Amino acid sequence: EGDFLARAWAHSFAARADVTAHESQIAQREFAEAARLFALAPQTEASRNYVLQNEILTAQLEARLGQFESGIARLTGIQNAIRSRSDKLFEELFYATLGELQLRSHHEVQAEQAFRPALEFAEQRLSFLNSEAERINWSKEAAPVYLGMAEAELAQGHTEESLEYFEWYLGVPGRSGGNSGRRGQHTAPDPKLLTERLPLLSGQTVIAYGRLPDGLAIWTFDNRGVSAQWIPQSNSDLQELAGRYYDLASDARSEATALRRDSQSLYGALIAPVEQRLDPGRTLVIEADGWLARVPFESLLDSSGHYLIERAAMVRSLGQDMDASLHPSVSISPDLHALVVGSAASSQEEGLIPLPDVVAEADAVAQDFHSAAVFKGPEATLAAVERELPAAAVFHFTGHSIARPNGAALMLASANSQKRAPVLLGGDRLRHLDLRNLELAVLSTCNTGSGNDGSRGFNNIAEGLQRAGVPHIVASQWAVDSEETRKFVETFYRNALSGQPVSEAIRQTSRSMMADPRTSHPYYWSAF
C-alpha cells in the first residue's frame, strides 16, 4: 500500500508526457489510473493536492478532446476543495481551465466569471517576476486567460470591453516586475484608457488582431468609434498561410506567382473584413503579436493588385499602454544630434562575417546631420554607445544583430582588443539608460523587429527602445541585403529630413523601390 502514491505519480507523469506527444487517448487512461491510485494512497495534505492537480490536468485534456461538459463537471466537483487551499497558483490553473471549458461550451457568461479570478491571480504573479525566464514562462501560461476573456466579452457583444482586455494583454510587459510601480494592483483593464485614446485618433485608424482561442478577432478603432469582426476559423490554417508568405516575402528568389497568391489570400483574411473602415488619408496602425506580428502587412495585395502600403502610411504599435508612454515627437531635422554606429562585429559561431558596407553607410548617414557622434569598426563598443545614447535625438545602427528566443540584440565590438567575441546590446540594457531625448532609432540590420516566432520578447531591442519612450523605431523583419539596405536608408533619410513624417518617409521609400524592377520584390522594400 505504501507505494500507491509513487505509482500514482508515475502514471500522472506518464499522462503528461502522452499529452505532450499528442497521445490523448493514452493520456486519458493514465490520468484515470493515477486518480484511482491517489484515492488508495494515505490521505495527507500533499496527496490531496496531488489529487486536485491530477483532476485539473485531466480536465485540460478533456478540453482538448472536446469533452467539455465532462471537464466542467469534473472541475465543479473539486471547486470547494480548491477554494480551501492556500496555493494561489492552483487556483489560477483551476479557474483558467474552467474558463476555457466554459468558453468552448459557448457558456460565455460563466467563462467570464471563471476567467476573472484567474486574471487576478495572473496579474499578482506577474508583478513579482524578475528574471527573463520567469517572464517567458508566465507569458506562455497566462496568455490564454487574457485572450479567452477577450473572446468571452466579444461573444457577448461587448465590443469595447473585449478590446480593452486585448489591449490589457498587449500591455503585459510594461506591468512585469518593477516596471509598473504598483505591485498586484491591476485586477482589470482601465476603460478610461480606450475612451481617452479614441478622440486622439483623428489621423489614424488602428487595426488590432487578436489570436483568440476559437478564431481571429479584428478590431478597428479611431475617433469614429470601435468595431469588431469575428472570424471563427482555424488559427492554425491562417498561421500556416502567414508563415508560408513570410518565407516567400523574405526570399528575393521566391516565385512570383506563389508570392502574389499568398499575399492576396492574406489580404482577404486580414484586411478585406475591415476594408470599409480604411481611409487613405489616415495612417494605418497595426497591433498584432505572436506569429501575426511577423506578417509583412505592407506588402499584402488587394484584388486590384495594389500593395497595402500604396494606400496609406503604416506603423506597428505595441498597444495603447505603450503608445501612452511615448514622449512627444518632433519633426526629424538635420539640426538634431545623431549617434551613428557602424559595427563590424561578427561571429563565426553564428555564421556572421563582417559586413562590407557598414562604414560607408555610417558615413553617409552622419553627413545628413550637423552634429553627429560616429563610431565605426573597433570604436563601436557597448561602452561608447551607452555613453553617447542619452544625448542623441537620432540613433542609427548598421551592422549585425543576433536573434535570441526573446528578441534580437545588436552586435558591438568588445572594448578588450584581445577578446574577439562580440558584445550584445538588447532591451535589457536599454532599460537602464535615459533615452528621453531620443526621437528616432533606425536599426539597419537583420531581424530587429521581433523574436524568431514573432513573439514580443521582453528584451527585444526594438521593443526596449519603445518601452523607453522612443516614438519612432525603424526595424527589420528579416535578413536584409546590405547593399540595397544602404540605398533604402539613404532614400529614407532624404525623405524624413525633407519634413515628411517617419511613416510617410518609409512609405515613399518603399514606393520608389517597388517602382524599380531590380528591387520590386517585397524582400527589398517591406523588410523595414
PDB file of C-alpha atoms in Angstrom, residues 335-486:
ATOM      1  CA  ASP A 335      19.735  70.013 -36.550  1.00  0.00           C
ATOM      2  CA  LEU A 336      19.096  67.026 -34.280  1.00  0.00           C
ATOM      3  CA  HIS A 337      22.133  65.423 -32.655  1.00  0.00           C
ATOM      4  CA  ALA A 338      22.755  61.945 -34.065  1.00  0.00           C
ATOM      5  CA  LEU A 339      24.609  58.894 -32.816  1.00  0.00           C
ATOM      6  CA  VAL A 340      25.729  56.825 -35.802  1.00  0.00           C
ATOM      7  CA  VAL A 341      27.223  53.377 -35.259  1.00  0.00           C
ATOM      8  CA  GLY A 342      28.791  51.241 -37.973  1.00  0.00           C
ATOM      9  CA  SER A 343      29.596  47.959 -36.247  1.00  0.00           C
ATOM     10  CA  ALA A 344      31.937  45.469 -37.869  1.00  0.00           C
ATOM     11  CA  ALA A 345      31.364  42.944 -35.075  1.00  0.00           C
ATOM     12  CA  SER A 346      30.872  39.406 -36.369  1.00  0.00           C
ATOM     13  CA  SER A 347      30.513  35.876 -35.065  1.00  0.00           C
ATOM     14  CA  GLN A 348      31.932  32.723 -36.626  1.00  0.00           C
ATOM     15  CA  GLU A 349      29.711  30.654 -34.347  1.00  0.00           C
ATOM     16  CA  GLU A 350      26.610  32.308 -35.803  1.00  0.00           C
ATOM     17  CA  GLY A 351      27.967  32.247 -39.360  1.00  0.00           C
ATOM     18  CA  LEU A 352      28.123  36.053 -39.473  1.00  0.00           C
ATOM     19  CA  ILE A 353      31.021  37.655 -41.317  1.00  0.00           C
ATOM     20  CA  PRO A 354      31.848  41.406 -41.203  1.00  0.00           C
ATOM     21  CA  LEU A 355      29.506  43.399 -43.437  1.00  0.00           C
ATOM     22  CA  PRO A 356      31.236  45.346 -46.233  1.00  0.00           C
ATOM     23  CA  ASP A 357      29.016  48.448 -46.328  1.00  0.00           C
ATOM     24  CA  VAL A 358      28.689  49.474 -42.682  1.00  0.00           C
ATOM     25  CA  VAL A 359      31.398  52.153 -42.735  1.00  0.00           C
ATOM     26  CA  ALA A 360      30.103  53.719 -45.955  1.00  0.00           C
ATOM     27  CA  GLU A 361      26.517  53.684 -44.641  1.00  0.00           C
ATOM     28  CA  ALA A 362      27.555  55.218 -41.313  1.00  0.00           C
ATOM     29  CA  ASP A 363      29.480  57.995 -43.091  1.00  0.00           C
ATOM     30  CA  ALA A 364      26.553  58.698 -45.447  1.00  0.00           C
ATOM     31  CA  VAL A 365      24.064  58.980 -42.582  1.00  0.00           C
ATOM     32  CA  ALA A 366      26.369  61.139 -40.451  1.00  0.00           C
ATOM     33  CA  GLN A 367      26.711  63.632 -43.296  1.00  0.00           C
ATOM     34  CA  ASP A 368      22.958  64.280 -43.135  1.00  0.00           C
ATOM     35  CA  PHE A 369      23.260  65.833 -39.647  1.00  0.00           C
ATOM     36  CA  HIS A 370      25.028  68.964 -38.490  1.00  0.00           C
ATOM     37  CA  SER A 371      26.032  67.283 -35.231  1.00  0.00           C
ATOM     38  CA  ALA A 372      26.866  63.589 -35.116  1.00  0.00           C
ATOM     39  CA  ALA A 373      28.885  61.241 -32.924  1.00  0.00           C
ATOM     40  CA  VAL A 374      30.191  58.459 -35.166  1.00  0.00           C
ATOM     41  CA  PHE A 375      31.636  55.131 -34.016  1.00  0.00           C
ATOM     42  CA  LYS A 376      32.891  52.673 -36.617  1.00  0.00           C
ATOM     43  CA  GLY A 377      34.672  49.332 -36.539  1.00  0.00           C
ATOM     44  CA  PRO A 378      36.574  48.779 -33.284  1.00  0.00           C
ATOM     45  CA  GLU A 379      35.263  52.110 -31.910  1.00  0.00           C
ATOM     46  CA  ALA A 380      31.689  50.741 -31.938  1.00  0.00           C
ATOM     47  CA  THR A 381      31.771  49.331 -28.418  1.00  0.00           C
ATOM     48  CA  LEU A 382      28.978  48.870 -25.916  1.00  0.00           C
ATOM     49  CA  ALA A 383      30.567  51.406 -23.573  1.00  0.00           C
ATOM     50  CA  ALA A 384      30.707  54.057 -26.315  1.00  0.00           C
ATOM     51  CA  VAL A 385      27.095  53.507 -27.338  1.00  0.00           C
ATOM     52  CA  GLU A 386      25.767  53.531 -23.777  1.00  0.00           C
ATOM     53  CA  ARG A 387      27.752  56.696 -23.038  1.00  0.00           C
ATOM     54  CA  GLU A 388      26.549  58.649 -26.071  1.00  0.00           C
ATOM     55  CA  LEU A 389      22.993  57.375 -26.496  1.00  0.00           C
ATOM     56  CA  PRO A 390      21.339  59.533 -23.782  1.00  0.00           C
ATOM     57  CA  ALA A 391      22.418  62.710 -25.601  1.00  0.00           C
ATOM     58  CA  ALA A 392      21.249  61.575 -29.026  1.00  0.00           C
ATOM     59  CA  ALA A 393      17.974  62.506 -30.734  1.00  0.00           C
ATOM     60  CA  VAL A 394      18.659  60.118 -33.629  1.00  0.00           C
ATOM     61  CA  PHE A 395      20.299  56.709 -33.256  1.00  0.00           C
ATOM     62  CA  HIS A 396      21.385  54.925 -36.413  1.00  0.00           C
ATOM     63  CA  PHE A 397      22.904  51.451 -36.181  1.00  0.00           C
ATOM     64  CA  THR A 398      24.263  49.442 -39.061  1.00  0.00           C
ATOM     65  CA  GLY A 399      25.865  46.064 -38.542  1.00  0.00           C
ATOM     66  CA  HIS A 400      24.836  42.622 -37.395  1.00  0.00           C
ATOM     67  CA  SER A 401      22.142  41.692 -34.914  1.00  0.00           C
ATOM     68  CA  ILE A 402      21.697  38.294 -33.352  1.00  0.00           C
ATOM     69  CA  ALA A 403      18.365  36.591 -32.782  1.00  0.00           C
ATOM     70  CA  ARG A 404      17.600  35.367 -29.286  1.00  0.00           C
ATOM     71  CA  PRO A 405      14.499  33.495 -28.077  1.00  0.00           C
ATOM     72  CA  ASN A 406      13.085  36.712 -26.633  1.00  0.00           C
ATOM     73  CA  GLY A 407      14.135  39.072 -29.418  1.00  0.00           C
ATOM     74  CA  ALA A 408      17.118  40.474 -31.242  1.00  0.00           C
ATOM     75  CA  ALA A 409      20.184  42.244 -29.847  1.00  0.00           C
ATOM     76  CA  LEU A 410      22.729  44.436 -31.631  1.00  0.00           C
ATOM     77  CA  MET A 411      26.280  43.146 -32.009  1.00  0.00           C
ATOM     78  CA  LEU A 412      29.010  45.546 -30.934  1.00  0.00           C
ATOM     79  CA  ALA A 413      32.772  45.340 -30.682  1.00  0.00           C
ATOM     80  CA  SER A 414      34.426  44.300 -27.454  1.00  0.00           C
ATOM     81  CA  ALA A 415      36.382  47.006 -25.641  1.00  0.00           C
ATOM     82  CA  ASN A 416      39.011  44.328 -24.987  1.00  0.00           C
ATOM     83  CA  SER A 417      41.094  44.057 -28.158  1.00  0.00           C
ATOM     84  CA  GLN A 418      42.144  40.546 -27.122  1.00  0.00           C
ATOM     85  CA  LYS A 419      38.531  39.392 -26.963  1.00  0.00           C
ATOM     86  CA  ARG A 420      37.029  38.517 -30.331  1.00  0.00           C
ATOM     87  CA  ALA A 421      33.513  37.636 -29.176  1.00  0.00           C
ATOM     88  CA  PRO A 422      31.006  40.438 -29.845  1.00  0.00           C
ATOM     89  CA  VAL A 423      29.126  42.210 -27.066  1.00  0.00           C
ATOM     90  CA  LEU A 424      25.338  42.402 -27.249  1.00  0.00           C
ATOM     91  CA  LEU A 425      23.041  45.371 -26.726  1.00  0.00           C
ATOM     92  CA  GLY A 426      19.485  44.202 -26.042  1.00  0.00           C
ATOM     93  CA  GLY A 427      16.373  45.624 -24.491  1.00  0.00           C
ATOM     94  CA  ASP A 428      17.511  44.522 -21.034  1.00  0.00           C
ATOM     95  CA  ARG A 429      20.406  47.008 -21.134  1.00  0.00           C
ATOM     96  CA  LEU A 430      18.290  49.780 -22.620  1.00  0.00           C
ATOM     97  CA  ARG A 431      16.079  49.736 -19.518  1.00  0.00           C
ATOM     98  CA  HIS A 432      18.900  51.329 -17.571  1.00  0.00           C
ATOM     99  CA  LEU A 433      19.519  54.221 -19.983  1.00  0.00           C
ATOM    100  CA  ASP A 434      17.869  57.637 -20.017  1.00  0.00           C
ATOM    101  CA  LEU A 435      16.559  57.936 -23.580  1.00  0.00           C
ATOM    102  CA  ARG A 436      14.172  60.864 -23.129  1.00  0.00           C
ATOM    103  CA  ASN A 437      15.960  62.809 -25.909  1.00  0.00           C
ATOM    104  CA  LEU A 438      15.743  60.028 -28.479  1.00  0.00           C
ATOM    105  CA  GLU A 439      13.245  60.696 -31.287  1.00  0.00           C
ATOM    106  CA  LEU A 440      14.231  58.208 -33.957  1.00  0.00           C
ATOM    107  CA  ALA A 441      16.111  54.901 -33.954  1.00  0.00           C
ATOM    108  CA  VAL A 442      16.956  53.224 -37.250  1.00  0.00           C
ATOM    109  CA  LEU A 443      18.200  49.659 -36.849  1.00  0.00           C
ATOM    110  CA  SER A 444      19.718  48.918 -40.239  1.00  0.00           C
ATOM    111  CA  THR A 445      20.342  45.259 -39.584  1.00  0.00           C
ATOM    112  CA  CYS A 446      18.577  41.914 -39.686  1.00  0.00           C
ATOM    113  CA  ASN A 447      15.584  40.713 -37.671  1.00  0.00           C
ATOM    114  CA  THR A 448      15.386  43.528 -35.128  1.00  0.00           C
ATOM    115  CA  GLY A 449      11.605  43.763 -35.094  1.00  0.00           C
ATOM    116  CA  SER A 450      10.730  40.639 -33.115  1.00  0.00           C
ATOM    117  CA  GLY A 451      11.804  37.233 -31.923  1.00  0.00           C
ATOM    118  CA  ASN A 452      12.132  34.298 -34.288  1.00  0.00           C
ATOM    119  CA  ASP A 453       8.453  33.374 -33.872  1.00  0.00           C
ATOM    120  CA  GLY A 454       7.227  36.962 -33.900  1.00  0.00           C
ATOM    121  CA  SER A 455       6.878  36.929 -30.141  1.00  0.00           C
ATOM    122  CA  ARG A 456       7.216  40.172 -28.310  1.00  0.00           C
ATOM    123  CA  GLY A 457      10.329  39.459 -26.282  1.00  0.00           C
ATOM    124  CA  PHE A 458      10.751  41.418 -23.072  1.00  0.00           C
ATOM    125  CA  ASN A 459      14.389  42.077 -24.035  1.00  0.00           C
ATOM    126  CA  ASN A 460      13.859  42.682 -27.749  1.00  0.00           C
ATOM    127  CA  ILE A 461      15.932  45.704 -28.833  1.00  0.00           C
ATOM    128  CA  ALA A 462      13.134  47.391 -30.822  1.00  0.00           C
ATOM    129  CA  GLU A 463      10.635  46.961 -28.023  1.00  0.00           C
ATOM    130  CA  GLY A 464      13.204  48.071 -25.487  1.00  0.00           C
ATOM    131  CA  LEU A 465      13.502  51.365 -27.354  1.00  0.00           C
ATOM    132  CA  GLN A 466       9.720  51.764 -27.441  1.00  0.00           C
ATOM    133  CA  ARG A 467       9.447  50.998 -23.741  1.00  0.00           C
ATOM    134  CA  ALA A 468      11.977  53.751 -23.175  1.00  0.00           C
ATOM    135  CA  GLY A 469       9.525  56.146 -24.857  1.00  0.00           C
ATOM    136  CA  VAL A 470      11.168  56.462 -28.288  1.00  0.00           C
ATOM    137  CA  PRO A 471       8.328  57.481 -30.659  1.00  0.00           C
ATOM    138  CA  HIS A 472       9.858  56.241 -33.944  1.00  0.00           C
ATOM    139  CA  ILE A 473      11.767  52.984 -34.481  1.00  0.00           C
ATOM    140  CA  VAL A 474      12.601  51.641 -37.923  1.00  0.00           C
ATOM    141  CA  ALA A 475      13.375  47.936 -37.548  1.00  0.00           C
ATOM    142  CA  SER A 476      13.745  44.980 -39.903  1.00  0.00           C
ATOM    143  CA  GLN A 477      11.599  41.870 -40.190  1.00  0.00           C
ATOM    144  CA  TRP A 478      14.140  39.564 -41.860  1.00  0.00           C
ATOM    145  CA  ALA A 479      17.725  39.221 -43.075  1.00  0.00           C
ATOM    146  CA  VAL A 480      18.230  42.123 -45.441  1.00  0.00           C
ATOM    147  CA  ASP A 481      20.564  42.757 -48.367  1.00  0.00           C
ATOM    148  CA  SER A 482      23.243  45.155 -47.134  1.00  0.00           C
ATOM    149  CA  GLU A 483      23.798  46.951 -50.452  1.00  0.00           C
ATOM    150  CA  GLU A 484      20.110  47.583 -51.136  1.00  0.00           C
ATOM    151  CA  THR A 485      19.505  48.428 -47.488  1.00  0.00           C
ATOM    152  CA  ARG A 486      22.054  51.198 -47.756  1.00  0.00           C
TER     153      ARG A 486
END
